[in-house]
PDB file of C-alpha atoms in Angstrom:
ATOM      1  CA  MET A   1       0.000   0.000   0.000  1.00  0.00           C
ATOM      2  CA  ARG A   2       1.415   3.355  -0.953  1.00  0.00           C
ATOM      3  CA  THR A   3       1.805   6.050   1.723  1.00  0.00           C
ATOM      4  CA  LEU A   4       0.734   9.589   0.990  1.00  0.00           C
ATOM      5  CA  PRO A   5       2.744  12.538   2.338  1.00  0.00           C
ATOM      6  CA  PRO A   6       0.966  14.616   5.003  1.00  0.00           C
ATOM      7  CA  LEU A   7      -0.390  17.954   3.875  1.00  0.00           C
ATOM      8  CA  SER A   8       1.524  19.747   6.637  1.00  0.00           C
ATOM      9  CA  LYS A   9       4.863  18.851   5.006  1.00  0.00           C
ATOM     10  CA  MET A  10       3.799  20.107   1.564  1.00  0.00           C
ATOM     11  CA  ALA A  11       4.228  23.541   0.150  1.00  0.00           C
ATOM     12  CA  PRO A  12       0.981  25.608   0.177  1.00  0.00           C
ATOM     13  CA  ALA A  13       0.518  25.441  -3.593  1.00  0.00           C
ATOM     14  CA  GLU A  14       1.375  21.754  -3.711  1.00  0.00           C
ATOM     15  CA  GLY A  15      -0.938  20.934  -0.784  1.00  0.00           C
ATOM     16  CA  ALA A  16      -3.831  22.802  -2.385  1.00  0.00           C
ATOM     17  CA  GLY A  17      -3.314  20.946  -5.666  1.00  0.00           C
ATOM     18  CA  TYR A  18      -3.206  17.649  -3.807  1.00  0.00           C
ATOM     19  CA  ARG A  19      -6.500  18.430  -1.995  1.00  0.00           C
ATOM     20  CA  ARG A  20      -8.167  19.376  -5.289  1.00  0.00           C
ATOM     21  CA  GLU A  21      -6.951  16.144  -6.898  1.00  0.00           C
ATOM     22  CA  MET A  22      -8.206  13.956  -4.026  1.00  0.00           C
ATOM     23  CA  MET A  23     -11.570  15.760  -3.931  1.00  0.00           C
ATOM     24  CA  ALA A  24     -11.938  15.441  -7.724  1.00  0.00           C
ATOM     25  CA  ALA A  25     -11.165  11.725  -7.641  1.00  0.00           C
ATOM     26  CA  SER A  26     -13.599  11.103  -4.761  1.00  0.00           C
ATOM     27  CA  ARG A  27     -16.319  13.198  -6.404  1.00  0.00           C
ATOM     28  CA  LEU A  28     -15.838  11.382  -9.708  1.00  0.00           C
ATOM     29  CA  GLU A  29     -16.131   7.961  -8.079  1.00  0.00           C
ATOM     30  CA  LEU A  30     -19.168   9.087  -6.081  1.00  0.00           C
ATOM     31  CA  ASN A  31     -20.884  10.328  -9.225  1.00  0.00           C
ATOM     32  CA  LEU A  32     -20.043   7.069 -11.000  1.00  0.00           C
ATOM     33  CA  VAL A  33     -21.565   5.008  -8.175  1.00  0.00           C
ATOM     34  CA  ARG A  34     -24.700   7.159  -8.138  1.00  0.00           C
ATOM     35  CA  LEU A  35     -25.165   6.886 -11.903  1.00  0.00           C
ATOM     36  CA  LEU A  36     -24.445   3.151 -11.763  1.00  0.00           C
ATOM     37  CA  CYS A  37     -27.161   2.677  -9.122  1.00  0.00           C
ATOM     38  CA  ARG A  38     -29.558   4.691 -11.259  1.00  0.00           C
ATOM     39  CA  CYS A  39     -28.777   2.569 -14.339  1.00  0.00           C
ATOM     40  CA  GLU A  40     -29.218  -0.664 -12.391  1.00  0.00           C
ATOM     41  CA  ALA A  41     -32.599   0.550 -11.098  1.00  0.00           C
ATOM     42  CA  MET A  42     -33.713   1.516 -14.621  1.00  0.00           C
ATOM     43  CA  ALA A  43     -32.536  -1.855 -15.989  1.00  0.00           C
ATOM     44  CA  ALA A  44     -34.626  -3.666 -13.364  1.00  0.00           C
ATOM     45  CA  GLU A  45     -37.765  -1.720 -14.327  1.00  0.00           C
ATOM     46  CA  LYS A  46     -39.996  -2.465 -17.283  1.00  0.00           C
ATOM     47  CA  ARG A  47     -39.077   0.135 -19.899  1.00  0.00           C
ATOM     48  CA  ASP A  48     -40.709   1.430 -23.004  1.00  0.00           C
ATOM     49  CA  PRO A  49     -39.068   0.215 -26.265  1.00  0.00           C
ATOM     50  CA  ASP A  50     -38.420   3.863 -27.204  1.00  0.00           C
ATOM     51  CA  GLU A  51     -36.638   4.573 -23.908  1.00  0.00           C
ATOM     52  CA  TRP A  52     -33.244   6.116 -24.699  1.00  0.00           C
ATOM     53  CA  ARG A  53     -32.030   7.452 -21.380  1.00  0.00           C
ATOM     54  CA  LEU A  54     -30.509   4.187 -20.127  1.00  0.00           C
ATOM     55  CA  GLU A  55     -28.292   3.851 -23.196  1.00  0.00           C
ATOM     56  CA  LYS A  56     -27.099   7.454 -22.786  1.00  0.00           C
ATOM     57  CA  TYR A  57     -26.469   6.878 -19.088  1.00  0.00           C
ATOM     58  CA  VAL A  58     -24.402   3.755 -19.833  1.00  0.00           C
ATOM     59  CA  GLY A  59     -22.361   5.753 -22.350  1.00  0.00           C
ATOM     60  CA  ALA A  60     -21.749   8.372 -19.660  1.00  0.00           C
ATOM     61  CA  LEU A  61     -20.738   5.568 -17.275  1.00  0.00           C
ATOM     62  CA  GLU A  62     -18.084   4.415 -19.751  1.00  0.00           C
ATOM     63  CA  ASP A  63     -16.650   7.936 -20.009  1.00  0.00           C
ATOM     64  CA  MET A  64     -16.610   8.352 -16.227  1.00  0.00           C
ATOM     65  CA  LEU A  65     -14.961   4.943 -15.796  1.00  0.00           C
ATOM     66  CA  GLN A  66     -12.198   5.843 -18.258  1.00  0.00           C
ATOM     67  CA  ALA A  67     -11.663   9.147 -16.450  1.00  0.00           C
ATOM     68  CA  LEU A  68     -11.520   7.318 -13.112  1.00  0.00           C
ATOM     69  CA  LYS A  69      -8.904   4.905 -14.474  1.00  0.00           C
ATOM     70  CA  ALA A  70      -6.781   7.877 -15.580  1.00  0.00           C
ATOM     71  CA  GLN A  71      -6.824   9.461 -12.116  1.00  0.00           C
ATOM     72  CA  ALA A  72      -3.575   9.369 -10.152  1.00  0.00           C
ATOM     73  CA  SER A  73      -5.399   8.497  -6.911  1.00  0.00           C
ATOM     74  CA  LYS A  74      -7.760   5.942  -8.426  1.00  0.00           C
ATOM     75  CA  PRO A  75      -9.378   3.115  -6.386  1.00  0.00           C
ATOM     76  CA  ALA A  76      -7.890  -0.359  -6.076  1.00  0.00           C
ATOM     77  CA  SER A  77      -7.742  -2.548  -9.165  1.00  0.00           C
ATOM     78  CA  GLU A  78     -10.394  -4.914  -7.750  1.00  0.00           C
ATOM     79  CA  VAL A  79     -12.854  -2.022  -7.405  1.00  0.00           C
ATOM     80  CA  ILE A  80     -12.070  -0.782 -10.920  1.00  0.00           C
ATOM     81  CA  ASN A  81     -12.580  -4.300 -12.314  1.00  0.00           C
ATOM     82  CA  GLU A  82     -15.949  -4.597 -10.550  1.00  0.00           C
ATOM     83  CA  TYR A  83     -17.079  -1.243 -11.982  1.00  0.00           C
ATOM     84  CA  SER A  84     -15.981  -2.380 -15.454  1.00  0.00           C
ATOM     85  CA  ARG A  85     -17.796  -5.692 -15.029  1.00  0.00           C
ATOM     86  CA  LYS A  86     -21.075  -3.954 -14.184  1.00  0.00           C
ATOM     87  CA  VAL A  87     -20.769  -1.427 -17.003  1.00  0.00           C
ATOM     88  CA  ASP A  88     -19.995  -4.225 -19.492  1.00  0.00           C
ATOM     89  CA  PHE A  89     -23.028  -6.131 -18.209  1.00  0.00           C
ATOM     90  CA  LEU A  90     -25.307  -3.143 -18.793  1.00  0.00           C
ATOM     91  CA  LYS A  91     -23.871  -2.673 -22.294  1.00  0.00           C
ATOM     92  CA  GLY A  92     -24.378  -6.358 -23.091  1.00  0.00           C
ATOM     93  CA  MET A  93     -27.931  -6.238 -21.763  1.00  0.00           C
ATOM     94  CA  LEU A  94     -28.768  -3.272 -24.004  1.00  0.00           C
ATOM     95  CA  GLN A  95     -27.269  -5.030 -27.010  1.00  0.00           C
ATOM     96  CA  ALA A  96     -29.252  -8.186 -26.219  1.00  0.00           C
ATOM     97  CA  GLU A  97     -32.477  -6.186 -26.043  1.00  0.00           C
ATOM     98  CA  LYS A  98     -31.893  -4.930 -29.596  1.00  0.00           C
ATOM     99  CA  LEU A  99     -31.963  -8.470 -31.017  1.00  0.00           C
ATOM    100  CA  THR A 100     -35.106  -9.494 -32.855  1.00  0.00           C
ATOM    101  CA  SER A 101     -35.555 -13.112 -31.795  1.00  0.00           C
ATOM    102  CA  ALA A 102     -36.288 -14.119 -28.213  1.00  0.00           C
ATOM    103  CA  SER A 103     -34.001 -17.147 -28.572  1.00  0.00           C
ATOM    104  CA  GLU A 104     -31.137 -14.868 -29.637  1.00  0.00           C
ATOM    105  CA  LYS A 105     -31.829 -12.616 -26.665  1.00  0.00           C
ATOM    106  CA  ALA A 106     -31.826 -15.598 -24.308  1.00  0.00           C
ATOM    107  CA  LEU A 107     -28.571 -16.903 -25.777  1.00  0.00           C
ATOM    108  CA  ALA A 108     -26.914 -13.487 -25.508  1.00  0.00           C
ATOM    109  CA  ASN A 109     -28.195 -13.124 -21.956  1.00  0.00           C
ATOM    110  CA  GLN A 110     -26.698 -16.529 -21.105  1.00  0.00           C
ATOM    111  CA  PHE A 111     -23.161 -15.203 -21.652  1.00  0.00           C
ATOM    112  CA  LEU A 112     -23.550 -11.968 -19.673  1.00  0.00           C
ATOM    113  CA  ALA A 113     -21.555 -11.720 -16.455  1.00  0.00           C
ATOM    114  CA  PRO A 114     -23.302  -9.692 -13.723  1.00  0.00           C
ATOM    115  CA  GLY A 115     -21.509  -7.993 -10.871  1.00  0.00           C
ATOM    116  CA  ARG A 116     -20.207  -9.969  -7.930  1.00  0.00           C
ATOM    117  CA  VAL A 117     -20.297  -7.255  -5.257  1.00  0.00           C
ATOM    118  CA  PRO A 118     -23.281  -5.029  -4.346  1.00  0.00           C
ATOM    119  CA  THR A 119     -22.914  -1.440  -5.490  1.00  0.00           C
ATOM    120  CA  THR A 120     -24.162   0.009  -2.201  1.00  0.00           C
ATOM    121  CA  ALA A 121     -24.166  -1.262   1.363  1.00  0.00           C
ATOM    122  CA  LYS A 122     -27.984  -1.490   1.338  1.00  0.00           C
ATOM    123  CA  GLU A 123     -27.985  -4.240  -1.277  1.00  0.00           C
ATOM    124  CA  ARG A 124     -27.800  -7.839  -0.108  1.00  0.00           C
ATOM    125  CA  VAL A 125     -27.522  -9.194  -3.666  1.00  0.00           C
ATOM    126  CA  PRO A 126     -25.836  -7.317  -6.531  1.00  0.00           C
ATOM    127  CA  ALA A 127     -28.457  -5.456  -8.542  1.00  0.00           C
ATOM    128  CA  THR A 128     -26.961  -6.612 -11.834  1.00  0.00           C
ATOM    129  CA  LYS A 129     -27.427 -10.235 -10.757  1.00  0.00           C
ATOM    130  CA  THR A 130     -31.100  -9.539 -10.044  1.00  0.00           C
ATOM    131  CA  VAL A 131     -31.449  -7.843 -13.432  1.00  0.00           C
ATOM    132  CA  HIS A 132     -29.774 -10.834 -15.062  1.00  0.00           C
ATOM    133  CA  LEU A 133     -32.276 -13.259 -13.506  1.00  0.00           C
ATOM    134  CA  GLN A 134     -35.226 -11.021 -14.402  1.00  0.00           C
ATOM    135  CA  SER A 135     -34.141 -10.674 -18.029  1.00  0.00           C
ATOM    136  CA  ARG A 136     -33.532 -14.410 -18.248  1.00  0.00           C
ATOM    137  CA  ALA A 137     -37.077 -15.130 -17.046  1.00  0.00           C
ATOM    138  CA  ARG A 138     -38.491 -12.483 -19.394  1.00  0.00           C
ATOM    139  CA  TYR A 139     -36.695 -13.898 -22.433  1.00  0.00           C
ATOM    140  CA  THR A 140     -37.861 -17.410 -21.520  1.00  0.00           C
ATOM    141  CA  SER A 141     -41.422 -16.138 -21.385  1.00  0.00           C
ATOM    142  CA  GLU A 142     -40.985 -14.423 -24.749  1.00  0.00           C
ATOM    143  CA  MET A 143     -39.612 -17.657 -26.242  1.00  0.00           C
ATOM    144  CA  ARG A 144     -42.657 -19.506 -24.938  1.00  0.00           C
ATOM    145  CA  SER A 145     -44.965 -16.915 -26.447  1.00  0.00           C
ATOM    146  CA  GLU A 146     -43.159 -17.128 -29.788  1.00  0.00           C
ATOM    147  CA  LEU A 147     -43.345 -20.904 -29.866  1.00  0.00           C
ATOM    148  CA  LEU A 148     -47.029 -20.863 -28.895  1.00  0.00           C
ATOM    149  CA  GLY A 149     -47.690 -18.339 -31.618  1.00  0.00           C
ATOM    150  CA  LEU A 150     -45.915 -20.528 -34.174  1.00  0.00           C
ATOM    151  CA  CYS A 151     -47.832 -23.604 -33.054  1.00  0.00           C
ATOM    152  CA  TRP A 152     -51.193 -21.887 -33.100  1.00  0.00           C
ATOM    153  CA  SER A 153     -50.606 -19.990 -36.329  1.00  0.00           C
ATOM    154  CA  GLY A 154     -50.354 -23.264 -38.251  1.00  0.00           C
ATOM    155  CA  ALA A 155     -53.825 -24.360 -37.108  1.00  0.00           C
ATOM    156  CA  ALA A 156     -57.246 -22.742 -37.016  1.00  0.00           C
ATOM    157  CA  GLY A 157     -56.861 -22.161 -33.297  1.00  0.00           C
ATOM    158  CA  PRO A 158     -56.058 -23.953 -30.076  1.00  0.00           C
ATOM    159  CA  ARG A 159     -58.456 -26.602 -28.945  1.00  0.00           C
ATOM    160  CA  PRO A 160     -59.248 -26.646 -25.203  1.00  0.00           C
ATOM    161  CA  GLY A 161     -58.230 -30.267 -24.818  1.00  0.00           C
ATOM    162  CA  ASP A 162     -54.836 -29.750 -26.471  1.00  0.00           C
ATOM    163  CA  GLU A 163     -53.879 -26.524 -24.685  1.00  0.00           C
ATOM    164  CA  LYS A 164     -52.485 -28.261 -21.612  1.00  0.00           C
ATOM    165  CA  GLN A 165     -50.601 -30.787 -23.761  1.00  0.00           C
ATOM    166  CA  SER A 166     -49.161 -27.992 -25.916  1.00  0.00           C
ATOM    167  CA  ALA A 167     -47.990 -26.131 -22.820  1.00  0.00           C
ATOM    168  CA  ALA A 168     -46.288 -29.267 -21.489  1.00  0.00           C
ATOM    169  CA  GLU A 169     -44.593 -29.908 -24.832  1.00  0.00           C
ATOM    170  CA  LEU A 170     -43.531 -26.277 -24.971  1.00  0.00           C
ATOM    171  CA  ASP A 171     -42.030 -26.479 -21.495  1.00  0.00           C
ATOM    172  CA  LEU A 172     -40.138 -29.574 -22.613  1.00  0.00           C
ATOM    173  CA  VAL A 173     -38.817 -27.756 -25.687  1.00  0.00           C
ATOM    174  CA  LEU A 174     -37.776 -24.781 -23.579  1.00  0.00           C
ATOM    175  CA  GLN A 175     -36.066 -27.068 -21.078  1.00  0.00           C
ATOM    176  CA  ARG A 176     -34.155 -28.765 -23.899  1.00  0.00           C
ATOM    177  CA  HIS A 177     -33.202 -25.400 -25.330  1.00  0.00           C
ATOM    178  CA  GLN A 178     -31.988 -24.224 -21.935  1.00  0.00           C
ATOM    179  CA  ASN A 179     -30.017 -27.441 -21.449  1.00  0.00           C
ATOM    180  CA  LEU A 180     -28.468 -26.942 -24.881  1.00  0.00           C
ATOM    181  CA  GLN A 181     -27.466 -23.412 -23.944  1.00  0.00           C
ATOM    182  CA  GLU A 182     -25.941 -24.592 -20.678  1.00  0.00           C
ATOM    183  CA  LYS A 183     -24.097 -27.370 -22.489  1.00  0.00           C
ATOM    184  CA  LEU A 184     -22.788 -24.878 -25.034  1.00  0.00           C
ATOM    185  CA  ALA A 185     -21.640 -22.584 -22.235  1.00  0.00           C
ATOM    186  CA  GLU A 186     -19.900 -25.501 -20.486  1.00  0.00           C
ATOM    187  CA  GLU A 187     -18.180 -26.496 -23.744  1.00  0.00           C
ATOM    188  CA  MET A 188     -16.978 -22.949 -24.290  1.00  0.00           C
ATOM    189  CA  LEU A 189     -15.747 -22.843 -20.706  1.00  0.00           C
ATOM    190  CA  GLY A 190     -13.964 -26.165 -21.247  1.00  0.00           C
ATOM    191  CA  LEU A 191     -12.368 -24.852 -24.432  1.00  0.00           C
ATOM    192  CA  ALA A 192     -11.224 -21.750 -22.569  1.00  0.00           C
ATOM    193  CA  ARG A 193      -9.713 -23.902 -19.811  1.00  0.00           C
ATOM    194  CA  SER A 194      -8.043 -26.167 -22.381  1.00  0.00           C
ATOM    195  CA  LEU A 195      -6.637 -23.126 -24.174  1.00  0.00           C
ATOM    196  CA  LYS A 196      -5.352 -21.780 -20.867  1.00  0.00           C
ATOM    197  CA  THR A 197      -3.739 -25.142 -20.049  1.00  0.00           C
ATOM    198  CA  ASN A 198      -2.114 -25.340 -23.477  1.00  0.00           C
ATOM    199  CA  THR A 199      -0.890 -21.779 -23.146  1.00  0.00           C
ATOM    200  CA  LEU A 200       0.647 -22.506 -19.744  1.00  0.00           C
ATOM    201  CA  ALA A 201       2.276 -25.683 -21.120  1.00  0.00           C
ATOM    202  CA  ALA A 202       3.659 -23.740 -24.072  1.00  0.00           C
ATOM    203  CA  GLN A 203       4.983 -21.085 -21.728  1.00  0.00           C
ATOM    204  CA  SER A 204       6.665 -23.787 -19.627  1.00  0.00           C
ATOM    205  CA  VAL A 205       8.279 -25.340 -22.718  1.00  0.00           C
ATOM    206  CA  ILE A 206       9.437 -21.946 -23.967  1.00  0.00           C
ATOM    207  CA  LYS A 207      10.829 -21.164 -20.519  1.00  0.00           C
ATOM    208  CA  LYS A 208      12.772 -24.429 -20.461  1.00  0.00           C
ATOM    209  CA  ASP A 209      14.060 -23.805 -23.983  1.00  0.00           C
ATOM    210  CA  ASN A 210      15.178 -20.333 -22.966  1.00  0.00           C
ATOM    211  CA  GLN A 211      16.986 -21.768 -19.953  1.00  0.00           C
ATOM    212  CA  THR A 212      18.684 -24.395 -22.150  1.00  0.00           C
ATOM    213  CA  LEU A 213      19.650 -21.738 -24.672  1.00  0.00           C
ATOM    214  CA  SER A 214      21.017 -19.492 -21.927  1.00  0.00           C
ATOM    215  CA  HIS A 215      23.033 -22.412 -20.527  1.00  0.00           C
ATOM    216  CA  SER A 216      24.372 -23.229 -23.988  1.00  0.00           C
ATOM    217  CA  LEU A 217      25.357 -19.619 -24.578  1.00  0.00           C
ATOM    218  CA  LYS A 218      27.061 -19.514 -21.195  1.00  0.00           C
ATOM    219  CA  MET A 219      28.995 -22.712 -21.976  1.00  0.00           C
ATOM    220  CA  ALA A 220      29.946 -21.318 -25.383  1.00  0.00           C
ATOM    221  CA  ASP A 221      31.257 -18.140 -23.752  1.00  0.00           C
ATOM    222  CA  GLN A 222      33.277 -20.197 -21.262  1.00  0.00           C
ATOM    223  CA  ASN A 223      34.707 -22.390 -24.043  1.00  0.00           C
ATOM    224  CA  LEU A 224      35.589 -19.286 -26.040  1.00  0.00           C
ATOM    225  CA  GLU A 225      37.443 -17.841 -23.056  1.00  0.00           C
ATOM    226  CA  LYS A 226      39.307 -21.128 -22.558  1.00  0.00           C
ATOM    227  CA  LEU A 227      40.164 -21.232 -26.272  1.00  0.00           C
ATOM    228  CA  LYS A 228      41.537 -17.714 -26.104  1.00  0.00           C
ATOM    229  CA  THR A 229      43.643 -18.602 -23.060  1.00  0.00           C
ATOM    230  CA  GLU A 230      45.021 -21.757 -24.680  1.00  0.00           C
ATOM    231  CA  SER A 231      45.740 -19.843 -27.888  1.00  0.00           C
ATOM    232  CA  GLU A 232      47.727 -17.247 -25.950  1.00  0.00           C
ATOM    233  CA  ARG A 233      49.667 -19.966 -24.140  1.00  0.00           C
ATOM    234  CA  LEU A 234      50.389 -21.766 -27.412  1.00  0.00           C
ATOM    235  CA  GLU A 235      51.521 -18.525 -28.981  1.00  0.00           C
ATOM    236  CA  GLN A 236      53.843 -17.799 -26.076  1.00  0.00           C
ATOM    237  CA  HIS A 237      55.200 -21.358 -26.206  1.00  0.00           C
ATOM    238  CA  ALA A 238      55.781 -21.057 -29.958  1.00  0.00           C
ATOM    239  CA  GLN A 239      57.587 -17.763 -29.459  1.00  0.00           C
ATOM    240  CA  LYS A 240      59.813 -19.335 -26.803  1.00  0.00           C
ATOM    241  CA  SER A 241      60.636 -22.270 -29.104  1.00  0.00           C
ATOM    242  CA  VAL A 242      61.494 -19.934 -31.952  1.00  0.00           C
ATOM    243  CA  ASN A 243      63.719 -17.854 -29.678  1.00  0.00           C
ATOM    244  CA  TRP A 244      65.687 -20.921 -28.456  1.00  0.00           C
ATOM    245  CA  LEU A 245      66.100 -22.185 -32.008  1.00  0.00           C
ATOM    246  CA  LEU A 246      67.332 -18.796 -33.158  1.00  0.00           C
ATOM    247  CA  TRP A 247      69.900 -18.635 -30.355  1.00  0.00           C
ATOM    248  CA  ALA A 248      71.076 -22.160 -31.118  1.00  0.00           C
ATOM    249  CA  MET A 249      71.537 -21.306 -34.798  1.00  0.00           C
ATOM    250  CA  LEU A 250      73.466 -18.154 -33.909  1.00  0.00           C
ATOM    251  CA  ILE A 251      75.745 -20.139 -31.626  1.00  0.00           C
ATOM    252  CA  VAL A 252      76.374 -22.760 -34.333  1.00  0.00           C
ATOM    253  CA  VAL A 253      77.105 -20.061 -36.939  1.00  0.00           C
ATOM    254  CA  CYS A 254      79.487 -18.308 -34.569  1.00  0.00           C
ATOM    255  CA  PHE A 255      81.225 -21.604 -33.796  1.00  0.00           C
ATOM    256  CA  ILE A 256      81.606 -22.395 -37.508  1.00  0.00           C
ATOM    257  CA  PHE A 257      82.891 -18.889 -38.210  1.00  0.00           C
ATOM    258  CA  ILE A 258      85.530 -19.101 -35.484  1.00  0.00           C
ATOM    259  CA  SER A 259      86.489 -22.592 -36.622  1.00  0.00           C
ATOM    260  CA  MET A 260      87.003 -21.363 -40.185  1.00  0.00           C
ATOM    261  CA  ILE A 261      89.209 -18.517 -39.020  1.00  0.00           C
ATOM    262  CA  LEU A 262      91.325 -20.856 -36.939  1.00  0.00           C
ATOM    263  CA  PHE A 263      91.526 -23.322 -39.816  1.00  0.00           C
ATOM    264  CA  ILE A 264      92.676 -20.634 -42.223  1.00  0.00           C
ATOM    265  CA  ARG A 265      95.405 -19.494 -39.837  1.00  0.00           C
ATOM    266  CA  ILE A 266      96.625 -22.956 -39.074  1.00  0.00           C
ATOM    267  CA  MET A 267      96.811 -24.247 -42.661  1.00  0.00           C
ATOM    268  CA  PRO A 268      99.734 -21.994 -43.920  1.00  0.00           C
ATOM    269  CA  LYS A 269     101.890 -23.036 -41.023  1.00  0.00           C
ATOM    270  CA  LEU A 270     101.418 -26.683 -41.894  1.00  0.00           C
ATOM    271  CA  LYS A 271     102.705 -26.025 -45.429  1.00  0.00           C
TER     272      LYS A 271
END
């Protein structure tokens, strides 16, 4: 946790700027929470199809969230992530409402992730989770109405004796559809987990390869240093051998030269 310097140890201008920054950050977060609560309440209510305020409010929430992330004294990352989760949920809910088919709405609603923490202390359950359950029930009801309309449109009209049987068959179809959605969600979750496992395995293999490569490079550097040392020793040894050979040749030449001089001097006397 970072520690903030006390205002008493700051210069007057610096302390005033710090107070303004802290007040701006707190006011911005407070306004974001208030607007988020308002959006959650509007999402839980039954709205007119021409209602446009919620979409504008969610757009304002996005702007405020980006501004809050850019603040120097922003909240903890967990709080920021929870705000982002709720804003993304509201955006996804609005996009799902724009779909034409009730089955498409239900499928889109299936993949929405509501908030995990209540927005205010008065809430026992996160409002977005309540909205998620309400929209899920509403889309299920719309799917039932669509299917009943399709069944009854093909005939002259529902017969009283077949109405209960049609409702039971419809519930069975809806249950199968819901099971299919849950199975699809589980498969996608399994694919995500498998991808994560494969990614971690690939990272482990790459890490081992990097360690092996680093070890090989280190050994190559050590062998290069040893080769340089041995080359210098061999060069010095070769220079020493050449020097001894040169001295030996000089001594032999000097000995031959002196012997020739002595031979020349001795030969006339023998004659």
